[in-house]
Backbone as CSV, one residue per row, in Angstrom:
resi,resn,N_x,N_y,N_z,CA_x,CA_y,CA_z,C_x,C_y,C_z
1,UNK,-35.689,-38.564,34.009,-35.274,-37.281,33.469,-33.858,-37.359,32.909
2,UNK,-33.530,-36.356,32.138,-32.197,-36.247,31.545,-31.603,-34.915,31.965
3,UNK,-30.372,-34.942,32.418,-29.670,-33.708,32.765,-28.456,-33.544,31.852
4,UNK,-28.273,-32.326,31.385,-27.135,-31.990,30.529,-26.377,-30.843,31.183
5,UNK,-25.083,-31.017,31.366,-24.268,-29.993,32.013,-23.092,-29.650,31.106
6,UNK,-23.060,-28.388,30.675,-21.991,-27.917,29.795,-20.840,-27.332,30.601
7,UNK,-19.668,-27.351,29.995,-18.496,-26.701,30.575,-17.523,-26.386,29.452
8,UNK,-16.517,-25.566,29.767,-15.480,-25.278,28.796,-15.546,-23.919,28.142
9,UNK,-16.604,-23.177,28.409,-16.697,-21.850,27.823,-15.683,-20.902,28.448
10,UNK,-15.552,-19.719,27.856,-14.631,-18.728,28.372,-14.381,-17.634,27.373
11,UNK,-13.366,-16.858,27.637,-12.990,-15.741,26.765,-11.688,-16.075,26.071
12,UNK,-11.632,-15.776,24.783,-10.445,-16.080,23.990,-10.310,-15.036,22.893
13,UNK,-9.104,-14.834,22.429,-8.891,-13.903,21.324,-9.181,-14.591,20.002
14,UNK,-9.479,-13.784,19.011,-9.748,-14.314,17.681,-8.577,-15.170,17.210
15,UNK,-8.917,-16.297,16.605,-7.911,-17.250,16.167,-7.613,-18.330,17.176
16,UNK,-8.108,-18.151,18.385,-7.864,-19.123,19.440,-8.812,-20.303,19.384
17,UNK,-8.691,-21.173,20.393,-9.478,-22.404,20.432,-10.107,-22.595,21.813
18,UNK,-11.227,-23.282,21.807,-11.885,-23.713,23.029,-12.484,-25.085,22.782
19,UNK,-12.628,-25.850,23.859,-13.279,-27.148,23.770,-14.417,-27.191,24.777
20,UNK,-15.608,-27.308,24.272,-16.789,-27.423,25.122,-17.085,-28.896,25.389
21,UNK,-17.582,-29.157,26.592,-17.997,-30.508,26.965,-19.412,-30.470,27.496
22,UNK,-20.132,-31.550,27.291,-21.490,-31.671,27.810,-21.677,-33.094,28.311
23,UNK,-21.895,-33.215,29.615,-22.085,-34.529,30.220,-23.571,-34.779,30.429
24,UNK,-24.027,-35.907,29.946,-25.423,-36.299,30.101,-25.556,-37.299,31.239
25,UNK,-26.625,-37.159,32.009,-26.909,-38.110,33.084,-28.410,-38.343,33.150
26,UNK,-28.785,-39.345,33.911,-30.188,-39.703,34.010,-30.543,-40.761,32.989
27,UNK,-31.701,-40.626,32.351,-32.167,-41.617,31.379,-31.529,-41.378,30.010
28,UNK,-30.257,-41.687,29.938,-29.516,-41.421,28.706,-29.933,-42.335,27.558
29,UNK,-30.681,-43.386,27.845,-31.156,-44.247,26.763,-32.366,-43.656,26.052
30,UNK,-32.795,-42.465,26.477,-33.959,-41.826,25.857,-33.594,-41.005,24.634
31,UNK,-32.301,-40.926,24.324,-31.919,-40.139,23.162,-30.732,-40.777,22.463
32,UNK,-30.602,-40.500,21.176,-29.452,-40.997,20.410,-28.787,-39.892,19.602
33,UNK,-29.195,-38.667,19.858,-28.592,-37.538,19.153,-28.249,-36.459,20.171
34,UNK,-27.137,-35.802,19.924,-26.756,-34.672,20.763,-26.270,-33.552,19.862
35,UNK,-26.439,-32.348,20.334,-26.061,-31.225,19.498,-25.655,-30.011,20.299
36,UNK,-25.058,-29.086,19.594,-24.681,-27.797,20.175,-25.404,-26.688,19.405
37,UNK,-26.004,-25.797,20.152,-26.664,-24.622,19.601,-26.018,-23.400,20.240
38,UNK,-26.241,-22.248,19.638,-25.751,-21.014,20.232,-26.759,-19.904,20.024
39,UNK,-26.713,-18.949,20.930,-27.616,-17.812,20.850,-26.883,-16.560,21.291
40,UNK,-26.806,-15.617,20.380,-26.197,-14.323,20.675,-27.309,-13.360,21.093
41,UNK,-26.980,-12.311,21.828,-28.000,-11.355,22.264,-28.788,-10.789,21.083
42,UNK,-30.097,-10.840,21.174,-30.947,-10.292,20.134,-31.131,-11.177,18.926
43,UNK,-30.561,-12.368,18.969,-30.665,-13.282,17.832,-31.344,-14.582,18.252
44,UNK,-31.827,-15.309,17.254,-32.450,-16.601,17.525,-31.396,-17.660,17.804
45,UNK,-31.820,-18.683,18.519,-30.934,-19.801,18.778,-30.711,-20.561,17.469
46,UNK,-29.467,-20.876,17.188,-29.141,-21.546,15.937,-28.291,-22.796,16.190
47,UNK,-28.452,-23.748,15.294,-27.678,-24.975,15.397,-26.238,-24.718,14.985
48,UNK,-25.324,-25.301,15.729,-23.906,-25.221,15.407,-23.434,-26.561,14.834
49,UNK,-23.695,-27.624,15.573,-23.291,-28.964,15.144,-24.103,-29.981,15.916
50,UNK,-24.323,-31.123,15.306,-25.032,-32.193,15.993,-24.523,-33.538,15.501
51,UNK,-24.786,-34.572,16.299,-24.287,-35.895,15.975,-25.332,-36.939,16.323
52,UNK,-25.503,-37.875,15.424,-26.354,-39.029,15.683,-25.429,-40.136,16.195
53,UNK,-25.526,-40.431,17.469,-24.578,-41.376,18.068,-24.837,-42.813,17.619
54,UNK,-26.014,-43.081,17.045,-26.301,-44.417,16.537,-25.617,-44.630,15.193
55,UNK,-25.800,-43.696,14.268,-25.226,-43.815,12.940,-23.896,-43.109,12.770
56,UNK,-23.460,-42.414,13.826,-22.198,-41.675,13.790,-22.180,-40.633,12.680
57,UNK,-23.333,-40.101,12.353,-23.399,-39.049,11.347,-23.376,-37.702,12.039
58,UNK,-22.859,-36.706,11.334,-22.758,-35.380,11.911,-23.347,-34.317,10.995
59,UNK,-23.689,-33.192,11.606,-24.165,-32.014,10.886,-23.391,-30.809,11.394
60,UNK,-23.036,-29.917,10.476,-22.385,-28.663,10.850,-23.061,-27.505,10.133
61,UNK,-23.236,-26.421,10.834,-23.681,-25.198,10.189,-22.581,-24.719,9.246
62,UNK,-22.968,-24.098,8.156,-21.988,-23.627,7.178,-20.960,-22.691,7.813
63,UNK,-21.398,-21.918,8.769,-20.526,-20.909,9.381,-19.388,-21.510,10.205
64,UNK,-19.497,-22.795,10.548,-18.460,-23.399,11.398,-17.742,-24.556,10.714
65,UNK,-18.179,-24.925,9.531,-17.538,-26.044,8.829,-16.051,-25.784,8.646
66,UNK,-15.252,-26.800,8.947,-13.803,-26.688,8.826,-13.129,-26.083,10.042
67,UNK,-13.910,-25.537,10.957,-13.339,-24.931,12.174,-13.749,-25.676,13.436
68,UNK,-14.980,-26.171,13.466,-15.514,-26.856,14.655,-15.627,-28.352,14.389
69,UNK,-15.445,-29.137,15.436,-15.608,-30.584,15.333,-16.413,-31.092,16.520
70,UNK,-17.473,-31.837,16.225,-18.276,-32.444,17.278,-17.892,-33.909,17.400
71,UNK,-17.835,-34.389,18.634,-17.518,-35.798,18.866,-18.276,-36.285,20.093
72,UNK,-18.357,-37.592,20.224,-19.136,-38.170,21.321,-18.409,-39.357,21.918
73,UNK,-18.385,-39.416,23.234,-17.788,-40.538,23.958,-18.913,-41.298,24.642
74,UNK,-19.262,-42.455,24.094,-20.373,-43.235,24.639,-20.147,-43.638,26.085
75,UNK,-18.931,-44.054,26.391,-18.631,-44.536,27.738,-18.815,-43.444,28.787
76,UNK,-18.570,-42.214,28.387,-18.664,-41.099,29.333,-19.959,-40.310,29.179
77,UNK,-20.806,-40.717,28.229,-22.048,-39.972,27.960,-21.765,-38.490,27.789
78,UNK,-20.739,-38.211,27.035,-20.271,-36.839,26.873,-20.134,-36.487,25.396
79,UNK,-20.579,-35.300,25.061,-20.382,-34.771,23.715,-19.450,-33.563,23.813
80,UNK,-18.576,-33.448,22.845,-17.587,-32.380,22.831,-17.779,-31.505,21.594
81,UNK,-17.353,-30.263,21.721,-17.298,-29.371,20.568,-15.936,-28.696,20.597
82,UNK,-15.064,-29.135,19.702,-13.749,-28.518,19.559,-13.899,-27.336,18.607
83,UNK,-13.556,-26.160,19.086,-13.724,-24.944,18.307,-12.361,-24.323,18.048
84,UNK,-11.964,-24.288,16.793,-10.686,-23.704,16.397,-10.918,-22.469,15.529
85,UNK,-9.885,-21.679,15.379,-9.957,-20.467,14.543,-11.184,-19.638,14.889
86,UNK,-11.371,-19.409,16.155,-12.564,-18.694,16.611,-12.590,-17.262,16.101
87,UNK,-13.796,-16.787,15.824,-14.018,-15.442,15.321,-14.912,-14.683,16.295
88,UNK,-14.855,-13.357,16.273,-15.745,-12.576,17.151,-17.218,-12.931,16.950
89,UNK,-17.602,-13.273,15.737,-19.000,-13.623,15.477,-19.406,-14.965,16.072
90,UNK,-18.452,-15.708,16.621,-18.779,-16.945,17.337,-19.213,-16.667,18.774
91,UNK,-19.097,-15.420,19.204,-19.490,-15.051,20.558,-20.975,-15.308,20.779
92,UNK,-21.288,-16.095,21.795,-22.675,-16.452,22.080,-22.719,-17.333,23.317
93,UNK,-23.940,-17.580,23.794,-24.155,-18.618,24.796,-24.319,-19.928,24.029
94,UNK,-23.576,-20.929,24.420,-23.630,-22.222,23.742,-24.399,-23.218,24.607
95,UNK,-25.360,-23.882,23.966,-26.215,-24.832,24.665,-26.035,-26.234,24.109
96,UNK,-26.027,-27.188,25.005,-26.026,-28.593,24.639,-27.474,-29.080,24.611
97,UNK,-27.764,-29.988,23.682,-29.110,-30.514,23.566,-29.064,-31.998,23.233
98,UNK,-30.133,-32.703,23.589,-30.232,-34.132,23.297,-31.624,-34.455,22.794
99,UNK,-31.694,-35.408,21.863,-32.973,-35.803,21.296,-32.871,-37.152,20.619
100,UNK,-33.967,-37.577,20.003,-34.004,-38.870,19.332,-34.274,-38.690,17.853
101,UNK,-33.715,-39.597,17.057,-33.903,-39.509,15.618,-33.694,-40.870,14.984
102,UNK,-34.171,-41.002,13.758,-33.869,-42.193,12.977,-32.357,-42.269,12.764
103,UNK,-31.889,-43.490,12.545,-30.451,-43.728,12.548,-29.704,-42.956,11.468
104,UNK,-30.326,-42.685,10.334,-29.613,-42.027,9.242,-29.979,-40.558,9.097
105,UNK,-30.468,-39.965,10.158,-30.797,-38.538,10.123,-30.120,-37.846,11.292
106,UNK,-29.650,-36.644,11.059,-29.039,-35.856,12.119,-29.890,-34.613,12.335
107,UNK,-30.577,-34.523,13.458,-31.430,-33.359,13.721,-30.601,-32.086,13.843
108,UNK,-31.243,-30.970,13.432,-30.541,-29.684,13.503,-31.469,-28.528,13.815
109,UNK,-32.695,-28.834,14.181,-33.654,-27.783,14.566,-33.909,-27.850,16.059
110,UNK,-34.170,-26.727,16.689,-34.404,-26.724,18.131,-35.596,-27.602,18.494
111,UNK,-36.587,-27.668,17.616,-37.797,-28.455,17.895,-37.530,-29.949,17.882
112,UNK,-36.376,-30.358,17.355,-36.051,-31.782,17.273,-35.307,-32.289,18.505
113,UNK,-35.047,-31.402,19.452,-34.337,-31.783,20.658,-35.251,-31.597,21.868
114,UNK,-35.233,-32.596,22.753,-36.135,-32.599,23.904,-35.490,-32.084,25.185
115,UNK,-34.177,-32.211,25.273,-33.491,-31.887,26.518,-32.407,-30.837,26.262
116,UNK,-32.275,-29.920,27.206,-31.357,-28.800,27.039,-30.555,-28.556,28.305
117,UNK,-29.301,-28.138,28.105,-28.489,-27.703,29.222,-28.704,-26.229,29.507
118,UNK,-27.997,-25.726,30.509,-28.149,-24.336,30.934,-27.299,-23.373,30.122
119,UNK,-26.317,-23.888,29.411,-25.509,-23.044,28.559,-24.168,-22.674,29.165
120,UNK,-23.221,-22.379,28.291,-21.906,-21.901,28.694,-21.505,-20.773,27.747
121,UNK,-20.994,-19.687,28.308,-20.713,-18.491,27.506,-19.361,-18.603,26.808
122,UNK,-19.361,-18.244,25.537,-18.125,-18.159,24.748,-18.005,-16.729,24.243
123,UNK,-16.889,-16.096,24.547,-16.647,-14.722,24.116,-15.334,-14.667,23.359
124,UNK,-15.393,-14.167,22.136,-14.204,-14.074,21.287,-13.941,-12.597,21.002
125,UNK,-12.790,-12.124,21.384,-12.442,-10.723,21.178,-11.511,-10.578,19.979
126,UNK,-11.627,-9.428,19.326,-10.828,-9.194,18.112,-9.486,-8.585,18.459
């Protein structure tokens, strides 16, 4: 099995920053992609950013480009999401996910990820 544990969420004012972390354990050789999704109340879960750790390619949703950065530490089996210039519309539960993909593709759909964390809440006030 694969376990994903997120941390780093919290409450921040607009314009502030947060850094989310997700530590993977278990059969970590079963996946080569990790991603961050978010879900606000009453809305569908959407991709925020993802990374193919084999090809080091990344994907960002248009809404976060230039503000968020995803990175991965192989030695620590950890993926990070640095979030800067946060906006109230970034408020959501943030989920870490892991999956497998071809080396030159970065998955960005929920159906492309097999493993999910429990989520960490991010609240941005205006």
